[in-house]
mmCIF file of C-alpha atoms in Angstrom:
data_model
loop_
_atom_site.group_PDB
_atom_site.id
_atom_site.type_symbol
_atom_site.label_atom_id
_atom_site.label_comp_id
_atom_site.label_asym_id
_atom_site.label_seq_id
_atom_site.Cartn_x
_atom_site.Cartn_y
_atom_site.Cartn_z
ATOM 1 C CA MET A 48 28.827 -119.255 -4.334
ATOM 2 C CA TYR A 49 25.298 -120.661 -4.132
ATOM 3 C CA THR A 50 22.700 -118.852 -2.034
ATOM 4 C CA CYS A 51 19.598 -120.337 -0.415
ATOM 5 C CA ASP A 52 16.369 -118.712 -1.613
ATOM 6 C CA HIS A 53 14.813 -119.049 1.821
ATOM 7 C CA CYS A 54 17.459 -117.891 4.329
ATOM 8 C CA ASP A 55 20.223 -116.355 2.170
ATOM 9 C CA LYS A 56 22.808 -118.765 3.528
ATOM 10 C CA THR A 57 25.628 -119.380 1.047
ATOM 11 C CA TYR A 58 27.452 -122.553 0.032
ATOM 12 C CA ARG A 59 30.507 -123.189 -2.080
ATOM 13 C CA TYR A 60 29.072 -126.323 -3.657
ATOM 14 C CA LYS A 61 25.657 -126.670 -5.231
ATOM 15 C CA LYS A 62 25.020 -130.161 -3.841
ATOM 16 C CA ASN A 63 25.432 -128.811 -0.278
ATOM 17 C CA LEU A 64 22.942 -126.053 -1.035
ATOM 18 C CA GLU A 65 20.437 -128.578 -2.367
ATOM 19 C CA THR A 66 20.780 -130.697 0.773
ATOM 20 C CA HIS A 67 20.288 -127.620 2.960
ATOM 21 C CA GLU A 68 17.284 -126.361 1.007
ATOM 22 C CA THR A 69 15.288 -129.558 1.497
ATOM 23 C CA VAL A 70 15.176 -128.773 5.233
ATOM 24 C CA CYS A 71 15.196 -124.985 5.034
ATOM 25 C CA LYS A 72 12.236 -124.939 2.687
ATOM 26 C CA PHE A 73 10.224 -126.970 5.178
ATOM 27 C CA MET A 74 11.233 -124.748 8.115
ATOM 28 C CA HIS A 75 10.017 -121.671 6.270
ATOM 29 C CA LEU A 76 6.596 -123.095 5.490
ATOM 30 C CA PRO A 77 3.614 -121.562 7.301
ATOM 31 C CA LEU A 78 2.897 -123.316 10.588
ATOM 32 C CA GLN A 79 -0.312 -124.913 9.305
ATOM 33 C CA GLN A 80 1.483 -126.460 6.331
ATOM 34 C CA ARG A 81 4.269 -127.774 8.553
ATOM 35 C CA ASN A 82 1.710 -129.358 10.836
ATOM 36 C CA GLU A 83 0.050 -131.021 7.868
ATOM 37 C CA VAL A 84 3.383 -132.514 6.794
ATOM 38 C CA ILE A 85 4.147 -133.660 10.345
ATOM 39 C CA ASP A 86 0.678 -135.189 10.574
ATOM 40 C CA VAL A 87 1.413 -137.304 7.497
ATOM 41 C CA ALA A 88 4.836 -138.164 8.905
ATOM 42 C CA ASP A 89 3.132 -139.842 11.876
ATOM 43 C CA ASP A 90 1.793 -142.568 9.574
ATOM 44 C CA PRO A 91 3.027 -146.118 10.248
ATOM 45 C CA ILE A 92 6.553 -146.844 9.039
ATOM 46 C CA PRO A 93 6.458 -149.146 5.983
ATOM 47 C CA THR A 94 7.888 -152.644 6.221
ATOM 48 C CA MET A 95 11.119 -153.557 4.440
ATOM 49 C CA LYS A 96 9.116 -155.257 1.685
ATOM 50 C CA GLU A 97 6.875 -152.203 1.241
ATOM 51 C CA LEU A 98 9.862 -149.886 1.322
ATOM 52 C CA PHE A 99 11.630 -151.980 -1.335
ATOM 53 C CA HIS A 100 8.524 -151.775 -3.541
ATOM 54 C CA ILE A 101 8.324 -147.989 -3.114
ATOM 55 C CA ILE A 102 12.008 -147.540 -3.949
ATOM 56 C CA ARG A 103 11.708 -149.774 -6.996
ATOM 57 C CA GLN A 104 8.714 -147.808 -8.298
ATOM 58 C CA GLN A 105 10.504 -144.509 -7.764
ATOM 59 C CA SER A 106 13.601 -145.882 -9.479
ATOM 60 C CA LEU A 107 11.564 -146.914 -12.533
ATOM 61 C CA ARG A 108 9.927 -143.504 -12.599
ATOM 62 C CA ILE A 109 13.304 -141.745 -12.477
ATOM 63 C CA ASP A 110 14.700 -143.995 -15.220
ATOM 64 C CA LYS A 111 11.714 -143.162 -17.415
ATOM 65 C CA LEU A 112 12.108 -139.440 -16.793
ATOM 66 C CA GLU A 113 15.814 -139.614 -17.622
ATOM 67 C CA SER A 114 15.075 -141.555 -20.811
ATOM 68 C CA ASN A 115 12.505 -138.967 -21.922
ATOM 69 C CA HIS A 116 14.946 -136.204 -21.098
ATOM 70 C CA LYS A 117 17.619 -137.808 -23.286
ATOM 71 C CA LYS A 118 15.165 -138.135 -26.177
ATOM 72 C CA LEU A 119 14.151 -134.489 -25.870
ATOM 73 C CA LYS A 120 17.788 -133.482 -25.754
ATOM 74 C CA MET A 121 18.497 -135.474 -28.920
ATOM 75 C CA ILE A 122 15.634 -133.710 -30.688
ATOM 76 C CA GLN A 123 16.907 -130.360 -29.438
ATOM 77 C CA ASN A 124 20.370 -131.100 -30.796
ATOM 78 C CA ARG A 125 18.928 -132.049 -34.177
ATOM 79 C CA LYS A 126 16.803 -128.958 -34.580
ATOM 80 C CA MET A 127 17.654 -126.843 -37.569
ATOM 81 C CA ASP A 128 17.018 -123.363 -38.766
ATOM 82 C CA ILE A 129 15.110 -124.071 -41.977
ATOM 83 C CA LEU A 130 15.952 -120.754 -43.613
ATOM 84 C CA HIS A 131 19.655 -121.325 -42.966
ATOM 85 C CA TRP A 132 19.335 -124.885 -44.247
ATOM 86 C CA LEU A 133 17.678 -123.707 -47.453
ATOM 87 C CA GLN A 134 20.264 -120.992 -47.967
ATOM 88 C CA GLN A 135 23.093 -123.508 -47.604
ATOM 89 C CA GLY A 136 21.579 -125.775 -50.262
ATOM 90 C CA LYS A 137 23.837 -126.744 -53.151
ATOM 91 C CA ASP A 138 21.198 -126.274 -55.843
ATOM 92 C CA LEU A 139 19.712 -122.815 -55.391
ATOM 93 C CA PRO A 140 16.883 -121.802 -57.753
ATOM 94 C CA THR A 141 17.946 -120.315 -61.062
ATOM 95 C CA MET A 142 15.179 -117.700 -60.869
ATOM 96 C CA THR A 143 13.564 -115.744 -58.060
ATOM 97 C CA PHE A 144 9.979 -116.182 -56.918
ATOM 98 C CA GLN A 145 9.055 -112.880 -58.574
ATOM 99 C CA GLU A 146 10.530 -114.014 -61.889
ATOM 100 C CA TRP A 147 8.668 -117.299 -61.656
ATOM 101 C CA ILE A 148 5.335 -115.556 -61.056
ATOM 102 C CA ALA A 149 6.061 -113.229 -63.981
ATOM 103 C CA SER A 150 6.630 -116.281 -66.196
ATOM 104 C CA LEU A 151 3.284 -117.725 -65.075
ATOM 105 C CA ILE A 152 1.496 -114.485 -65.895
ATOM 106 C CA ALA A 153 3.152 -114.462 -69.318
ATOM 107 C CA ARG A 154 1.745 -117.950 -70.003
ATOM 108 C CA VAL A 155 -1.858 -117.043 -69.130
ATOM 109 C CA PRO A 156 -2.864 -116.589 -72.827
ATOM 110 C CA THR A 157 -1.992 -120.264 -73.382
ATOM 111 C CA TYR A 158 -4.584 -121.298 -70.778
ATOM 112 C CA ILE A 159 -7.290 -118.692 -71.396
ATOM 113 C CA ASN A 160 -9.483 -121.087 -73.404
ATOM 114 C CA ILE A 161 -9.507 -123.520 -70.481
ATOM 115 C CA ALA A 162 -10.655 -120.705 -68.202
ATOM 116 C CA LEU A 163 -13.424 -119.727 -70.630
ATOM 117 C CA LYS A 164 -14.725 -123.211 -71.383
ATOM 118 C CA GLU A 165 -14.111 -124.781 -67.954
ATOM 119 C CA ASN A 166 -13.498 -122.166 -65.266
ATOM 120 C CA LEU A 167 -10.756 -120.075 -63.701
ATOM 121 C CA ASN A 168 -9.804 -122.656 -61.053
ATOM 122 C CA VAL A 169 -9.239 -125.422 -63.615
ATOM 123 C CA ALA A 170 -7.088 -123.122 -65.752
ATOM 124 C CA MET A 171 -5.036 -121.932 -62.766
ATOM 125 C CA THR A 172 -4.450 -125.515 -61.634
ATOM 126 C CA GLN A 173 -3.242 -126.588 -65.077
ATOM 127 C CA LEU A 174 -1.044 -123.504 -65.372
ATOM 128 C CA PHE A 175 0.743 -124.327 -62.114
ATOM 129 C CA ALA A 176 0.887 -128.050 -62.903
ATOM 130 C CA ALA A 177 2.742 -127.479 -66.174
ATOM 131 C CA SER A 178 5.162 -125.011 -64.627
ATOM 132 C CA LEU A 179 5.978 -127.131 -61.570
ATOM 133 C CA GLU A 180 6.610 -130.233 -63.654
ATOM 134 C CA ASN A 181 9.107 -128.455 -65.898
ATOM 135 C CA MET A 182 11.194 -126.743 -63.206
ATOM 136 C CA GLU A 183 14.096 -128.526 -61.541
ATOM 137 C CA HIS A 184 14.959 -126.092 -58.740
ATOM 138 C CA LEU A 185 11.807 -124.313 -57.634
ATOM 139 C CA PRO A 186 11.906 -120.862 -56.002
ATOM 140 C CA ILE A 187 9.166 -121.994 -53.609
ATOM 141 C CA CYS A 188 9.031 -124.855 -51.129
ATOM 142 C CA VAL A 189 7.012 -126.189 -48.214
ATOM 143 C CA PHE A 190 7.597 -129.044 -45.767
ATOM 144 C CA ASP A 191 5.203 -131.848 -44.915
ATOM 145 C CA ASN A 192 5.108 -131.093 -41.178
ATOM 146 C CA LYS A 193 4.141 -127.431 -41.725
ATOM 147 C CA PRO A 194 1.846 -127.398 -44.784
ATOM 148 C CA SER A 195 0.762 -123.801 -44.238
ATOM 149 C CA GLN A 196 4.294 -122.349 -44.087
ATOM 150 C CA TYR A 197 5.774 -121.587 -47.488
ATOM 151 C CA TYR A 198 9.273 -120.381 -48.265
ATOM 152 C CA ILE A 199 10.274 -118.446 -51.373
ATOM 153 C CA PHE A 200 13.571 -117.566 -52.992
ATOM 154 C CA ARG A 201 13.627 -113.807 -53.379
ATOM 155 C CA THR A 202 16.638 -111.687 -54.375
ATOM 156 C CA ALA A 203 19.316 -114.328 -53.722
ATOM 157 C CA SER A 204 17.947 -115.468 -50.353
ATOM 158 C CA TRP A 205 15.091 -117.508 -48.887
ATOM 159 C CA GLU A 206 12.320 -116.002 -46.785
ATOM 160 C CA GLN A 207 8.891 -116.882 -45.448
ATOM 161 C CA LEU A 208 5.720 -116.301 -47.439
ATOM 162 C CA THR A 209 2.535 -115.816 -45.441
ATOM 163 C CA LEU A 210 -0.738 -117.306 -46.659
ATOM 164 C CA HIS A 211 -2.107 -113.790 -47.098
ATOM 165 C CA GLU A 212 0.828 -112.884 -49.358
ATOM 166 C CA PHE A 213 0.467 -116.150 -51.267
ATOM 167 C CA ASP A 214 -3.242 -115.550 -51.858
ATOM 168 C CA HIS A 215 -2.438 -112.046 -53.086
ATOM 169 C CA VAL A 216 -0.071 -113.553 -55.681
ATOM 170 C CA LEU A 217 -2.734 -116.042 -56.780
ATOM 171 C CA GLN A 218 -5.252 -113.222 -57.126
ATOM 172 C CA LYS A 219 -2.803 -111.283 -59.295
ATOM 173 C CA ILE A 220 -2.531 -114.236 -61.693
ATOM 174 C CA ALA A 221 -6.323 -114.656 -61.689
ATOM 175 C CA GLU A 222 -6.779 -111.004 -62.651
ATOM 176 C CA GLN A 223 -4.491 -111.540 -65.622
ATOM 177 C CA PHE A 224 -6.888 -114.172 -66.979
ATOM 178 C CA TYR A 225 -9.652 -111.569 -67.056
ATOM 179 C CA ASN A 226 -7.336 -109.000 -68.647
ATOM 180 C CA VAL A 227 -6.458 -111.464 -71.412
ATOM 181 C CA PHE A 228 -10.153 -112.270 -71.896
ATOM 182 C CA VAL A 229 -11.042 -108.589 -72.268
ATOM 183 C CA SER A 230 -8.122 -107.716 -74.558
ATOM 184 C CA GLY A 231 -8.610 -110.859 -76.634
ATOM 185 C CA TRP A 232 -11.997 -112.512 -77.107
ATOM 186 C CA TYR A 233 -14.067 -109.531 -75.926
ATOM 187 C CA LYS A 234 -12.287 -106.997 -78.161
ATOM 188 C CA GLU A 235 -12.609 -109.299 -81.152
ATOM 189 C CA ASN A 236 -16.344 -109.818 -80.648
ATOM 190 C CA GLU A 237 -17.429 -106.575 -78.985
ATOM 191 C CA ALA A 238 -19.078 -105.128 -82.086
ATOM 192 C CA GLN A 239 -21.191 -108.248 -82.656
ATOM 193 C CA LEU A 240 -22.355 -108.865 -79.070
ATOM 194 C CA LEU A 241 -25.574 -106.863 -79.349
ATOM 195 C CA LYS A 242 -26.322 -108.246 -82.816
ATOM 196 C CA SER A 243 -26.094 -111.921 -81.948
ATOM 197 C CA GLU A 244 -27.972 -113.458 -79.042
ATOM 198 C CA THR A 245 -25.861 -116.608 -79.333
ATOM 199 C CA LEU A 246 -22.642 -114.621 -79.150
ATOM 200 C CA TYR A 247 -23.978 -112.539 -76.245
ATOM 201 C CA ASN A 248 -24.922 -115.656 -74.266
ATOM 202 C CA GLN A 249 -21.476 -117.048 -74.991
ATOM 203 C CA PHE A 250 -19.961 -113.832 -73.626
ATOM 204 C CA ILE A 251 -21.997 -114.112 -70.413
ATOM 205 C CA GLY A 252 -20.912 -117.719 -69.924
ATOM 206 C CA TYR A 253 -17.257 -116.961 -70.599
ATOM 207 C CA GLN A 254 -17.304 -113.990 -68.264
ATOM 208 C CA GLN A 255 -18.823 -116.065 -65.457
ATOM 209 C CA ASN A 256 -16.172 -118.743 -65.933
ATOM 210 C CA VAL A 257 -13.205 -116.397 -66.011
ATOM 211 C CA LEU A 258 -14.543 -114.448 -63.030
ATOM 212 C CA ALA A 259 -15.315 -117.580 -61.007
ATOM 213 C CA THR A 260 -14.525 -117.308 -57.306
ATOM 214 C CA LEU A 261 -10.944 -118.413 -56.847
ATOM 215 C CA ASN A 262 -10.634 -121.393 -54.504
ATOM 216 C CA TYR A 263 -7.447 -120.336 -52.723
ATOM 217 C CA GLY A 264 -7.402 -123.280 -50.341
ATOM 218 C CA HIS A 265 -7.781 -125.885 -53.085
ATOM 219 C CA LEU A 266 -5.137 -124.243 -55.271
ATOM 220 C CA ARG A 267 -2.662 -123.953 -52.382
ATOM 221 C CA GLN A 268 -3.283 -127.608 -51.509
ATOM 222 C CA PHE A 269 -2.569 -128.613 -55.105
ATOM 223 C CA ILE A 270 0.681 -126.637 -55.141
ATOM 224 C CA TYR A 271 1.615 -128.127 -51.759
ATOM 225 C CA SER A 272 1.123 -131.661 -53.097
ATOM 226 C CA LYS A 273 3.515 -130.922 -55.969
ATOM 227 C CA ILE A 274 6.339 -129.183 -54.102
ATOM 228 C CA LYS A 275 6.307 -130.509 -50.522
ATOM 229 C CA ARG A 276 9.529 -131.847 -49.063
ATOM 230 C CA VAL A 277 9.488 -134.634 -46.492
ATOM 231 C CA ILE A 278 11.167 -133.967 -43.150
ATOM 232 C CA GLY A 279 12.101 -136.921 -40.917
ATOM 233 C CA THR A 280 9.804 -137.510 -37.943
ATOM 234 C CA VAL A 281 12.606 -136.833 -35.441
ATOM 235 C CA THR A 282 13.930 -133.594 -36.849
ATOM 236 C CA GLU A 283 12.011 -130.533 -35.768
ATOM 237 C CA ILE A 284 11.994 -127.448 -37.912
ATOM 238 C CA VAL A 285 12.679 -124.153 -36.221
ATOM 239 C CA ILE A 286 11.469 -121.153 -38.167
ATOM 240 C CA ALA A 287 13.989 -118.341 -37.979
#
């Protein structure tokens, strides 16, 4: 049964309720509002030509609304749960995100000279570039319509990675560059630093380069450009 919200009268069929409510709603309006409606109702009755024009305009408006509704419904039907979609992928990564980061940290000594002679950001960029080019199934991905939302493969399943968590990972790799600098070049030349002004100045320059402020945004943008996946313009991603 369908019940009227205004008078509690019940109907077996919804269409009868809707017909009733158009009148009942008006009858339950405050007197002033009813008088305002009646005042408008006293306007001259439109001619047949005017009435035809009004009906045609309303018909076009309804057709447009129905068309938009169908389009929205199509989009709704094509929505997908991105985490589920990733998990159902045929080619899952062969290593977890944690293992991948560990492999990057292990390769820092290969790029330490770039960090010392250029700066930390250049070295980090080249480190990621080499790794991303040599991996077929990455344990990290991002989609072009949500460039700030990363997904990582961790312990046999995909999950979201916040920007704060991502920056923390980048900082961990950056710290390893300094550790390698201290345990390598600095240890080898420590005894001579105070004896050679040239060597001391070189130490200061290297230290400034390896401790350069990490440009998180630029590095994330570089990684995004290398790993982004393109989603069709119709399909909307729903984050689980």
